[in-house]
Every structure is written in C-alpha cells, then in structure tokens.
CSV table of N, CA and C in Angstrom, one decimal:
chain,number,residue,atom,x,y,z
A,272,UNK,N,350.3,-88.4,31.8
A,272,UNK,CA,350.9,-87.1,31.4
A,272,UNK,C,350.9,-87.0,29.9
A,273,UNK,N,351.1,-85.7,28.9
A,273,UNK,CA,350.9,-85.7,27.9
A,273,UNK,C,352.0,-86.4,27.2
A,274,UNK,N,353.2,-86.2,27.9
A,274,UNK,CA,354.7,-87.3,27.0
A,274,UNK,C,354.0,-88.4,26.9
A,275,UNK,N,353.6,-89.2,28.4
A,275,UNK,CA,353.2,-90.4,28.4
A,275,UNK,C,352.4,-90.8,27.3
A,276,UNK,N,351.2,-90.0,27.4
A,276,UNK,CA,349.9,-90.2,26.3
A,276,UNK,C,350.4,-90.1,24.3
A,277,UNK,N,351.5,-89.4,24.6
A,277,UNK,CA,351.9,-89.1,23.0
A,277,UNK,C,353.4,-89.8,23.1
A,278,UNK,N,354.0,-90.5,23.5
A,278,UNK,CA,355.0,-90.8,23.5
A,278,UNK,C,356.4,-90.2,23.8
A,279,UNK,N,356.3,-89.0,23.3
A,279,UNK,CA,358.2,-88.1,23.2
A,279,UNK,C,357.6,-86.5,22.8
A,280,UNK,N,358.5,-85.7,23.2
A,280,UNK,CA,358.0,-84.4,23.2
A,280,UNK,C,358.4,-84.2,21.7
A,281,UNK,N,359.1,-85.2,21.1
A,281,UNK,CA,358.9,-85.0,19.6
A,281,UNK,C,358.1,-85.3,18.5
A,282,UNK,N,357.4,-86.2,19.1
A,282,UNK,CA,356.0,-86.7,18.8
A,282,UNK,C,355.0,-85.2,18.7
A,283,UNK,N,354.7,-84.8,19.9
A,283,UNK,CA,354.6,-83.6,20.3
A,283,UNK,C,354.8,-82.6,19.4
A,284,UNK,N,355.3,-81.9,19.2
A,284,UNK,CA,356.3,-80.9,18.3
A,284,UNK,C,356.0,-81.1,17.2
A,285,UNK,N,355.8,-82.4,16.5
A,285,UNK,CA,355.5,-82.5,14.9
A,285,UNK,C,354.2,-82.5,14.8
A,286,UNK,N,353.3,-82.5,16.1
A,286,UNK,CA,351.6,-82.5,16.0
A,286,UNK,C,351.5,-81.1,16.2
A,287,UNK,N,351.9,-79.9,16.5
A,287,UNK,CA,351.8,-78.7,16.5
A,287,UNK,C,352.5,-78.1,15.2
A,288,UNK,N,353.5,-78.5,15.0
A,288,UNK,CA,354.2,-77.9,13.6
A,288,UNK,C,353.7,-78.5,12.3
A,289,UNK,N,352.8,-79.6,12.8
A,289,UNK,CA,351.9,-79.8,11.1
A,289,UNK,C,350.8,-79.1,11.0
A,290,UNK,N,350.5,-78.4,12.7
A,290,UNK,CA,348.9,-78.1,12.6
A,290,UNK,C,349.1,-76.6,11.6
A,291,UNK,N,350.5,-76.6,12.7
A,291,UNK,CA,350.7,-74.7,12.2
A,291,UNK,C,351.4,-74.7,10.6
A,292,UNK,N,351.6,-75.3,10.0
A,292,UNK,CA,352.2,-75.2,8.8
A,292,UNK,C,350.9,-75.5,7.7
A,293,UNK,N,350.2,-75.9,8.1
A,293,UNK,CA,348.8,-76.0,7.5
A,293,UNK,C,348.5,-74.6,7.7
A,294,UNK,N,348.1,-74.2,8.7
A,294,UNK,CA,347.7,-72.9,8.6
A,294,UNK,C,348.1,-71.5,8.0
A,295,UNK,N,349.9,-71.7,8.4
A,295,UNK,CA,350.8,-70.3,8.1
A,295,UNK,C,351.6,-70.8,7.5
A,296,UNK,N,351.7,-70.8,5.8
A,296,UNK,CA,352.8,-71.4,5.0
A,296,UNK,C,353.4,-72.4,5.1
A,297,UNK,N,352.8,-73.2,4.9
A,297,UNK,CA,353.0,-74.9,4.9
A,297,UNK,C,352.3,-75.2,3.7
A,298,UNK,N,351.7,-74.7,3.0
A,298,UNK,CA,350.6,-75.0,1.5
A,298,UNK,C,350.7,-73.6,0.6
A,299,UNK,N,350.6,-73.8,-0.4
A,299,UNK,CA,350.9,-72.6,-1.5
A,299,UNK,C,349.6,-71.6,-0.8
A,300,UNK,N,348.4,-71.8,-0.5
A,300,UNK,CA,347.6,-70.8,0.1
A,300,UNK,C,348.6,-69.6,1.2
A,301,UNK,N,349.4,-71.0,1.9
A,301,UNK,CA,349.8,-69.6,3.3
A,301,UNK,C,351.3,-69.1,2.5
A,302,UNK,N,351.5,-69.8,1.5
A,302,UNK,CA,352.9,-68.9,0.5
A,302,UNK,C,352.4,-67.8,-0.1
A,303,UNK,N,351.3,-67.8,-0.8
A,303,UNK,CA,350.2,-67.0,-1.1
A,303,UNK,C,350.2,-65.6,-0.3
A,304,UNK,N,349.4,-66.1,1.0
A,304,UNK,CA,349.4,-64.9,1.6
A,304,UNK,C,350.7,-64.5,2.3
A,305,UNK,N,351.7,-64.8,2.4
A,305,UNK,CA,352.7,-63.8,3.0
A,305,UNK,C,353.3,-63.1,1.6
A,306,UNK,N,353.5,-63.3,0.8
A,306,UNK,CA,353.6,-62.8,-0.8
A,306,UNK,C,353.2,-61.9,-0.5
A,307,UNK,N,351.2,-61.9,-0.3
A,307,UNK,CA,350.2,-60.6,-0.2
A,307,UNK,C,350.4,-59.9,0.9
A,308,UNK,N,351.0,-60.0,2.2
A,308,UNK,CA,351.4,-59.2,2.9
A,308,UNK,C,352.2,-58.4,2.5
A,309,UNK,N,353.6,-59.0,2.1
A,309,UNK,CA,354.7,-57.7,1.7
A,309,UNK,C,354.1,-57.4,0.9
A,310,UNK,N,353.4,-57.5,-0.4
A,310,UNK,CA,353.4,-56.3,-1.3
A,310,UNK,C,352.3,-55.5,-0.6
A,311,UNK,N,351.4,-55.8,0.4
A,311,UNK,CA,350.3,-54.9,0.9
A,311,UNK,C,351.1,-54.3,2.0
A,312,UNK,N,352.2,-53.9,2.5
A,312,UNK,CA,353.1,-53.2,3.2
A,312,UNK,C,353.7,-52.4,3.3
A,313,UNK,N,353.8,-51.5,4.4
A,313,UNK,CA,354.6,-50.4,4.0
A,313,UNK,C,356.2,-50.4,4.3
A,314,UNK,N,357.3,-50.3,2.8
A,314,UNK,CA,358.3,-50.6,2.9
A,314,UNK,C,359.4,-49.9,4.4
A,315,UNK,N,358.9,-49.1,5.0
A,315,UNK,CA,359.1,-48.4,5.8
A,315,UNK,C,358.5,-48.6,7.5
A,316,UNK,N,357.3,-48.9,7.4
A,316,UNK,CA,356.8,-49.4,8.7
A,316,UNK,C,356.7,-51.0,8.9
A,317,UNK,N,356.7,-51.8,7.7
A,317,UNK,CA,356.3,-53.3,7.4
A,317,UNK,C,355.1,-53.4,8.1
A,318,UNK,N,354.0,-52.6,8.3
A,318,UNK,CA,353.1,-52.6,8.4
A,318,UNK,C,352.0,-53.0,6.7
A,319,UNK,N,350.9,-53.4,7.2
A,319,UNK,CA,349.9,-53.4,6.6
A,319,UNK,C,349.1,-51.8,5.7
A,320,UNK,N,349.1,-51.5,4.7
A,320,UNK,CA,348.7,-50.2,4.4
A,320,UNK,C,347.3,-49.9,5.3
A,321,UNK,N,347.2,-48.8,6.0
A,321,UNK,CA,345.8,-47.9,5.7
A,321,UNK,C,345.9,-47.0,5.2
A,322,UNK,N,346.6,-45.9,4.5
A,322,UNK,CA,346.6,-45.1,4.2
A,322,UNK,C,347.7,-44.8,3.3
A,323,UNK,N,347.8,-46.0,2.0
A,323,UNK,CA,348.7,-45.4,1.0
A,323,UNK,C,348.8,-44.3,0.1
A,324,UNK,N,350.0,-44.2,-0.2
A,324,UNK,CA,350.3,-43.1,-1.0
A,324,UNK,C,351.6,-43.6,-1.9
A,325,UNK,N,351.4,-43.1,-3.1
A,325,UNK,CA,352.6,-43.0,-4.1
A,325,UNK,C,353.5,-41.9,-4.5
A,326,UNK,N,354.7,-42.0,-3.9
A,326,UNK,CA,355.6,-40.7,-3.9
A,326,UNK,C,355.7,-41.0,-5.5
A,327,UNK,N,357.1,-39.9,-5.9
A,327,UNK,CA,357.6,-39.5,-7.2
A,327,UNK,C,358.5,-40.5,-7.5
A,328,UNK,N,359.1,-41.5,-6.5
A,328,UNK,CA,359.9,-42.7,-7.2
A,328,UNK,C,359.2,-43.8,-7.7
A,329,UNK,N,357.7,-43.6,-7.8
A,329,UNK,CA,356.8,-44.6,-8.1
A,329,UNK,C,356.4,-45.8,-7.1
A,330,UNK,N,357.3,-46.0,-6.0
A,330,UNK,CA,356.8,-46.8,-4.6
A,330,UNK,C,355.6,-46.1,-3.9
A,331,UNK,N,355.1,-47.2,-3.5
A,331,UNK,CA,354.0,-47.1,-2.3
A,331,UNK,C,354.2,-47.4,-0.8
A,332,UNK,N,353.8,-46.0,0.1
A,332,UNK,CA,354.3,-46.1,1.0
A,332,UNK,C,353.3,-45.8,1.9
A,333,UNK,N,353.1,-45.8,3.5
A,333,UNK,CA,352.0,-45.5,4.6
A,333,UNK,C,352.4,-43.6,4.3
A,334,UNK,N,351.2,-43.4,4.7
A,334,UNK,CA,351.2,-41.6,4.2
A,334,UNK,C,351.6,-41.3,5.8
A,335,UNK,N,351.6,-41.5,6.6
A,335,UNK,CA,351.9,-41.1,7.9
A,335,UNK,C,354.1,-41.5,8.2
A,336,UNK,N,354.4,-42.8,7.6
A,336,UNK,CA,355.4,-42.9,7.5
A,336,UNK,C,356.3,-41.6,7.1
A,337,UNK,N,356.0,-41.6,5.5
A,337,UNK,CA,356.6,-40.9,4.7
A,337,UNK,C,356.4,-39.8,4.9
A,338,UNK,N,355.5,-38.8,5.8
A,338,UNK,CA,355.2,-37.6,6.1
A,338,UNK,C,356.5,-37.2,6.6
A,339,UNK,N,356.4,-38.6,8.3
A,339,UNK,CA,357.1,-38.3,8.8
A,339,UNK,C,358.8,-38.2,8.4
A,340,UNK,N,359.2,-38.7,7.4
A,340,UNK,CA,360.6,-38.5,6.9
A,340,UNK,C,360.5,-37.5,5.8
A,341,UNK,N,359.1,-36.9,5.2
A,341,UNK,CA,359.7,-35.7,5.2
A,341,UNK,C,360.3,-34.4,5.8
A,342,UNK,N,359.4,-35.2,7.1
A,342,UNK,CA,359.1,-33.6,7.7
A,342,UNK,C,360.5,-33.7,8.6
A,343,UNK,N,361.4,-34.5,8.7
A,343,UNK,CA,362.6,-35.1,9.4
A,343,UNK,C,363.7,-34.2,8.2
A,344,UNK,N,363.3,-33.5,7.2
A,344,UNK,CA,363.7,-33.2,6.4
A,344,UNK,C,364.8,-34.2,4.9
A,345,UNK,N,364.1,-35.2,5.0
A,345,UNK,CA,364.7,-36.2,4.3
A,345,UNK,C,364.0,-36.1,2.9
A,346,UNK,N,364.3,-35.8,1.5
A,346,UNK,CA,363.5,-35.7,0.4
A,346,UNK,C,363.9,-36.6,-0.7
A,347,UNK,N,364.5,-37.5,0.2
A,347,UNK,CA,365.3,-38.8,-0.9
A,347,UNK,C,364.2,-39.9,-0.5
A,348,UNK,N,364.1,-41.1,-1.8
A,348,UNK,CA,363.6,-42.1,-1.6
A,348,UNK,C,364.0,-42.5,-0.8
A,349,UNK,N,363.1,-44.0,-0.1
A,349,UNK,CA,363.5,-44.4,2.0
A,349,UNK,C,363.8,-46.2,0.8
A,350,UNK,N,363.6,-46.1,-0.6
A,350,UNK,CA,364.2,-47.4,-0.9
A,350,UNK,C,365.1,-47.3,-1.9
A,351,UNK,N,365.5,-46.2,-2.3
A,351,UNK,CA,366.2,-46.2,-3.7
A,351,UNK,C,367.4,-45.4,-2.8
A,352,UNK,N,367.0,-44.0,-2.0
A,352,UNK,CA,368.0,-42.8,-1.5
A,352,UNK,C,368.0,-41.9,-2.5
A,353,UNK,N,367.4,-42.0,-3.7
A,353,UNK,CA,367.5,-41.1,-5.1
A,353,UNK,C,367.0,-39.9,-4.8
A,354,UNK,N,367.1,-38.8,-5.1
A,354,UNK,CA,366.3,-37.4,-4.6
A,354,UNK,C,365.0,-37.7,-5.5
A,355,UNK,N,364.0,-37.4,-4.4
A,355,UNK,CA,362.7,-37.5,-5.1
A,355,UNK,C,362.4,-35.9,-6.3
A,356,UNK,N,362.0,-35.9,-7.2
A,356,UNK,CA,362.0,-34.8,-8.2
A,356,UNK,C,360.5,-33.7,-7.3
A,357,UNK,N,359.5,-34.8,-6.2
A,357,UNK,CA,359.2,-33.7,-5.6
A,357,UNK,C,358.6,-34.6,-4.6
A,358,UNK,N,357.5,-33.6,-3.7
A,358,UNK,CA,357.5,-34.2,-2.0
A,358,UNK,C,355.7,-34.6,-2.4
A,359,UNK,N,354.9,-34.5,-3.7
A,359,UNK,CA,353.3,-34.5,-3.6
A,359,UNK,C,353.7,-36.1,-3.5
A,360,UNK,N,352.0,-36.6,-2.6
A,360,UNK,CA,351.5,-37.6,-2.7
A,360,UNK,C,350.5,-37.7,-2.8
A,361,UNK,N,350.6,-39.1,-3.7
A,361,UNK,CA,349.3,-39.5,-4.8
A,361,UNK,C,348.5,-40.8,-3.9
A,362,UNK,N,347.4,-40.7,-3.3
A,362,UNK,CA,346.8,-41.8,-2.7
A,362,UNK,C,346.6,-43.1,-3.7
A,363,UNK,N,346.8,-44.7,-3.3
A,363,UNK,CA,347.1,-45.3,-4.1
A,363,UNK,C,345.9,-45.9,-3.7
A,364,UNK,N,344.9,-45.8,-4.4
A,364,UNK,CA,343.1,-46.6,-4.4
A,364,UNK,C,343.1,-47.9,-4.8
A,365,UNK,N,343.9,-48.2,-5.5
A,365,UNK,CA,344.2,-50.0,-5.8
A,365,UNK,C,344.5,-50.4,-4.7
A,366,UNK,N,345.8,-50.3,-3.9
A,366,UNK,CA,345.9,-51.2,-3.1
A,366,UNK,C,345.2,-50.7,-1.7
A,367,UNK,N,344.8,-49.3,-1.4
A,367,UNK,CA,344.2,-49.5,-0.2
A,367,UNK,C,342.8,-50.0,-0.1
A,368,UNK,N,342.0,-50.9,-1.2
A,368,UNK,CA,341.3,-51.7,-1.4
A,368,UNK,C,341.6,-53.1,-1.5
A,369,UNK,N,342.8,-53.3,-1.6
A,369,UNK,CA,343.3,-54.5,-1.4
A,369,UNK,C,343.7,-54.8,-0.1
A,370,UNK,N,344.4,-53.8,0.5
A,370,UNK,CA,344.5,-54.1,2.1
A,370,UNK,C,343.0,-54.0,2.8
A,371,UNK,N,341.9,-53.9,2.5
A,371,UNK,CA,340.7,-53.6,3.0
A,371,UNK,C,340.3,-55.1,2.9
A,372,UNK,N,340.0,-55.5,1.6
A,372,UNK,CA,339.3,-56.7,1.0
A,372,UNK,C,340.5,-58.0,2.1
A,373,UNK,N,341.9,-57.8,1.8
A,373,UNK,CA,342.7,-58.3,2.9
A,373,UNK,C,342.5,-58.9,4.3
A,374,UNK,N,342.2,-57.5,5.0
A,374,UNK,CA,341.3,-57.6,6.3
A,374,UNK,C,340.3,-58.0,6.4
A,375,UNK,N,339.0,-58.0,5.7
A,375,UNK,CA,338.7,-58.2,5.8
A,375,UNK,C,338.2,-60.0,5.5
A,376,UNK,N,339.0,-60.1,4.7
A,376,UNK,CA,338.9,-61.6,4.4
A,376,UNK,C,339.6,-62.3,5.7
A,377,UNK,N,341.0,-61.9,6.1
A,377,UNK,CA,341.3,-62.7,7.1
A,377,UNK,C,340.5,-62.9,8.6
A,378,UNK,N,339.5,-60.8,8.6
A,378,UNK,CA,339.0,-60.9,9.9
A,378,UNK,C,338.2,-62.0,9.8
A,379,UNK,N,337.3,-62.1,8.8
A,379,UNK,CA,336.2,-63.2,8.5
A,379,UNK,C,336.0,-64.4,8.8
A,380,UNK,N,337.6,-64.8,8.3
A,380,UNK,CA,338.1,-66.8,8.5
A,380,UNK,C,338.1,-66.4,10.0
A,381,UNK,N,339.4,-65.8,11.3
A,381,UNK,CA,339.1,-65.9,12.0
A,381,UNK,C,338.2,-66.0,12.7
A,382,UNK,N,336.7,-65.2,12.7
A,382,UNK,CA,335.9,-64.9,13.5
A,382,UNK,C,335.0,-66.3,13.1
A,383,UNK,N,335.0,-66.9,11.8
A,383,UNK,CA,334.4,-67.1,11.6
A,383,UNK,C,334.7,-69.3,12.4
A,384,UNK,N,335.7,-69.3,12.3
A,384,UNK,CA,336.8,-70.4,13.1
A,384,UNK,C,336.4,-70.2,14.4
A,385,UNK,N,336.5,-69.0,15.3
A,385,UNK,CA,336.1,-68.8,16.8
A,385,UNK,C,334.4,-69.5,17.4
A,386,UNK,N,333.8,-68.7,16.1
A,386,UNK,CA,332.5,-68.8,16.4
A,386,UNK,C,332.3,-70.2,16.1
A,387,UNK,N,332.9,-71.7,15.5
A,387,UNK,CA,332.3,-72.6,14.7
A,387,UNK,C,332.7,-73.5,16.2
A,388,UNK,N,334.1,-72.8,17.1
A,388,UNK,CA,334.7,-73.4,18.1
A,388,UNK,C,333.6,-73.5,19.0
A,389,UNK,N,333.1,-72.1,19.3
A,389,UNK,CA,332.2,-71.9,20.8
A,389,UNK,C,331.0,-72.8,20.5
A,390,UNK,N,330.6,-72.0,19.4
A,390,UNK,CA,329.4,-72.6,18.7
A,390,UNK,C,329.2,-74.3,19.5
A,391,UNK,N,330.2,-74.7,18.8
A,391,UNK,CA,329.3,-76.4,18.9
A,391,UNK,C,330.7,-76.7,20.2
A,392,UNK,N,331.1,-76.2,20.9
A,392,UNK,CA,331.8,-76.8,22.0
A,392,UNK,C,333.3,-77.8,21.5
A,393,UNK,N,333.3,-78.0,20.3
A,393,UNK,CA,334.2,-78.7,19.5
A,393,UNK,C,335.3,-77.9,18.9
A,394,UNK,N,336.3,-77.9,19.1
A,394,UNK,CA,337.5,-77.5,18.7
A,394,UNK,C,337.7,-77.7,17.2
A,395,UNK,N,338.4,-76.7,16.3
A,395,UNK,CA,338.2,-76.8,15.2
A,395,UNK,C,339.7,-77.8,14.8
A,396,UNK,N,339.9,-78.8,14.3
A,396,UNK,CA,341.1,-79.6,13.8
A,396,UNK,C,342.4,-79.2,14.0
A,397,UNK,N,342.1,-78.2,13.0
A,397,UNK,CA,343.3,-77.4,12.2
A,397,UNK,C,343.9,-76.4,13.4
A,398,UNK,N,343.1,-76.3,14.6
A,398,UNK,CA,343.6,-75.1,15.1
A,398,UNK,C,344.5,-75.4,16.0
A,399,UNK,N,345.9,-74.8,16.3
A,399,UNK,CA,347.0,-75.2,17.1
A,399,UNK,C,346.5,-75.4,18.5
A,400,UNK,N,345.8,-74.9,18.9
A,400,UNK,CA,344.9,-74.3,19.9
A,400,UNK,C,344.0,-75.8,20.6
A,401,UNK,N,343.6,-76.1,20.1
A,401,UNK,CA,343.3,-77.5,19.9
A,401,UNK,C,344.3,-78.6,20.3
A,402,UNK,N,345.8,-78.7,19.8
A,402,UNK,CA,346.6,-79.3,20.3
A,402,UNK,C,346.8,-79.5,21.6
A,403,UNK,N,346.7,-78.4,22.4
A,403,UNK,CA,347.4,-78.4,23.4
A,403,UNK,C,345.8,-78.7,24.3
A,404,UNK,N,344.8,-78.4,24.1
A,404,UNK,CA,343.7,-79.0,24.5
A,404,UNK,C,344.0,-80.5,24.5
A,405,UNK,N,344.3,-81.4,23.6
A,405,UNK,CA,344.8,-82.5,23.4
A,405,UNK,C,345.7,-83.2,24.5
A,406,UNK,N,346.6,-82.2,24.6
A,406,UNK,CA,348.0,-82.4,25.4
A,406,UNK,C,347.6,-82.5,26.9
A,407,UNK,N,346.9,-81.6,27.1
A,407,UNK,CA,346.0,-81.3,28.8
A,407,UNK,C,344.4,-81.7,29.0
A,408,UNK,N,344.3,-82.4,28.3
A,408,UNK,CA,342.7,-82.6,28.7
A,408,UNK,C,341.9,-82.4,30.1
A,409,UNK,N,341.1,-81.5,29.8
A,409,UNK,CA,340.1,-81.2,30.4
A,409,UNK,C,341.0,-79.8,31.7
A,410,UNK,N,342.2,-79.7,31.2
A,410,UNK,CA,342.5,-78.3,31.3
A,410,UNK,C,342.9,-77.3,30.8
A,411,UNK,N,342.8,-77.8,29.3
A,411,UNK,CA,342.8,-76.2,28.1
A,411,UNK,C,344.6,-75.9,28.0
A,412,UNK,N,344.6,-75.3,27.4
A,412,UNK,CA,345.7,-74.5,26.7
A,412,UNK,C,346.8,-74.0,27.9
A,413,UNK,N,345.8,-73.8,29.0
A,413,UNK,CA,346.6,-72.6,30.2
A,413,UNK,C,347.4,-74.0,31.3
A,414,UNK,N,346.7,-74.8,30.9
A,414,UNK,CA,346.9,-75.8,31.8
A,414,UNK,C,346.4,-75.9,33.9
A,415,UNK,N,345.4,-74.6,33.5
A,415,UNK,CA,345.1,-73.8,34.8
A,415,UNK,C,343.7,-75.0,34.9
C-alpha cells in the first residue's frame, strides 16, 4: 500500500506540500506571482482584468463590474466610498496588456508542462500530479 511504501501519511503530506510549494508560493517566483495577481485584479470581482478601466478616484476596475454599480445607482468609489467627481471611464492600456502578457505566460508554462508529460510518457517532477502517480502505481491519480 502507499503508507506502507512511504512509511506514514506524514511522510506523504510533506511529499505533496513540497511539490506544491515549489510551484505556488514556496519561492520568491510564486510570491512574485500572487503579488501580480492582485495588482492584475479587479478590486471588486477579484478577478483577473479583461477589460480595465480607470474611474475618477484613480483605481482600476473590470468595466463590466463598475458599470454594473453604476447602473445600481451607486456613484461613490467601491474602495474609498468617496463620491466619484464623475461616472466617465478611462480604458487602462498598461495593465490590460499586462493581464494579456500574464495569461499568456502562465497559459504557455502550463501547456507547455502537459505536452512535455504526454510527450515522453514521463511525468514532469515538480508536478503534484505526479505524486499521487507515485502513491498508486500503475493506477494514476483516480486510483481507478
């Protein structure tokens, strides 16, 4: 069994939580990118921008968000509460090229990790994914 083969489900546990800490904030790289998440976000959906915009309080916000709390009749900032001096918005071209270049960079690694997997039948190290292949040999992740 996999306890048997690894000794303790805590054994276990620290071979999945080093894989994943390598990957997602466990190294200044994955502190990095969750940094670049929130500032690439919209303070209102905590989504990812596609379609920013800069109201009158000088924040950047999803233009679909902020529409909708206009049109809810709300004309105060959604981070300050301050009455905005007015309702235009200003498309913000810096960052909705940074959320692009963003996506694009992460779709890249992933696809590009998937493909190196199938590719050569070999599981990539780093990938948690992998662990549990480890844990079940020769029945995968699902344990099916």
């Amino acid at each position: 069994t996999p306890l048997e083969r690894y000794g303790s489900m805590g054994r276990v546990r620290a071979m999945i939580d080093g894989a994943l800490a390598s990957r997602i904030g466990g190294n200044k790289r994955g502190r990095q990118t969750e940094e670049e998440l929130q500032l690439l976000s919209c303070p209102i959906t905590c989504d990812l921008f596609v379609d920013p915009v800069m109201a009158a309080d000088g924040n950047t916000y999803e233009r679909s968000a902020l529409s909708a709390v206009f049109e809810s009749g709300n004309t105060r900032s959604p981070l300050t509460n301050e009455p905005l001096a007015h309702l235009h918005l200003t498309p913000n071209q810096a960052i909705k090229r940074l959320c692009e270049a963003h996506r694009a960079r992460h779709s890249m690694e992933g696809a590009t990790c998937k493909r190196a997997r199938f590719a050569s039948g070999t599981p990539d190290a780093e990938d948690p994914c992998h662990l549990f292949d480890q844990l079940q040999p020769g029945q995968g992740a699902s344990g099916a």
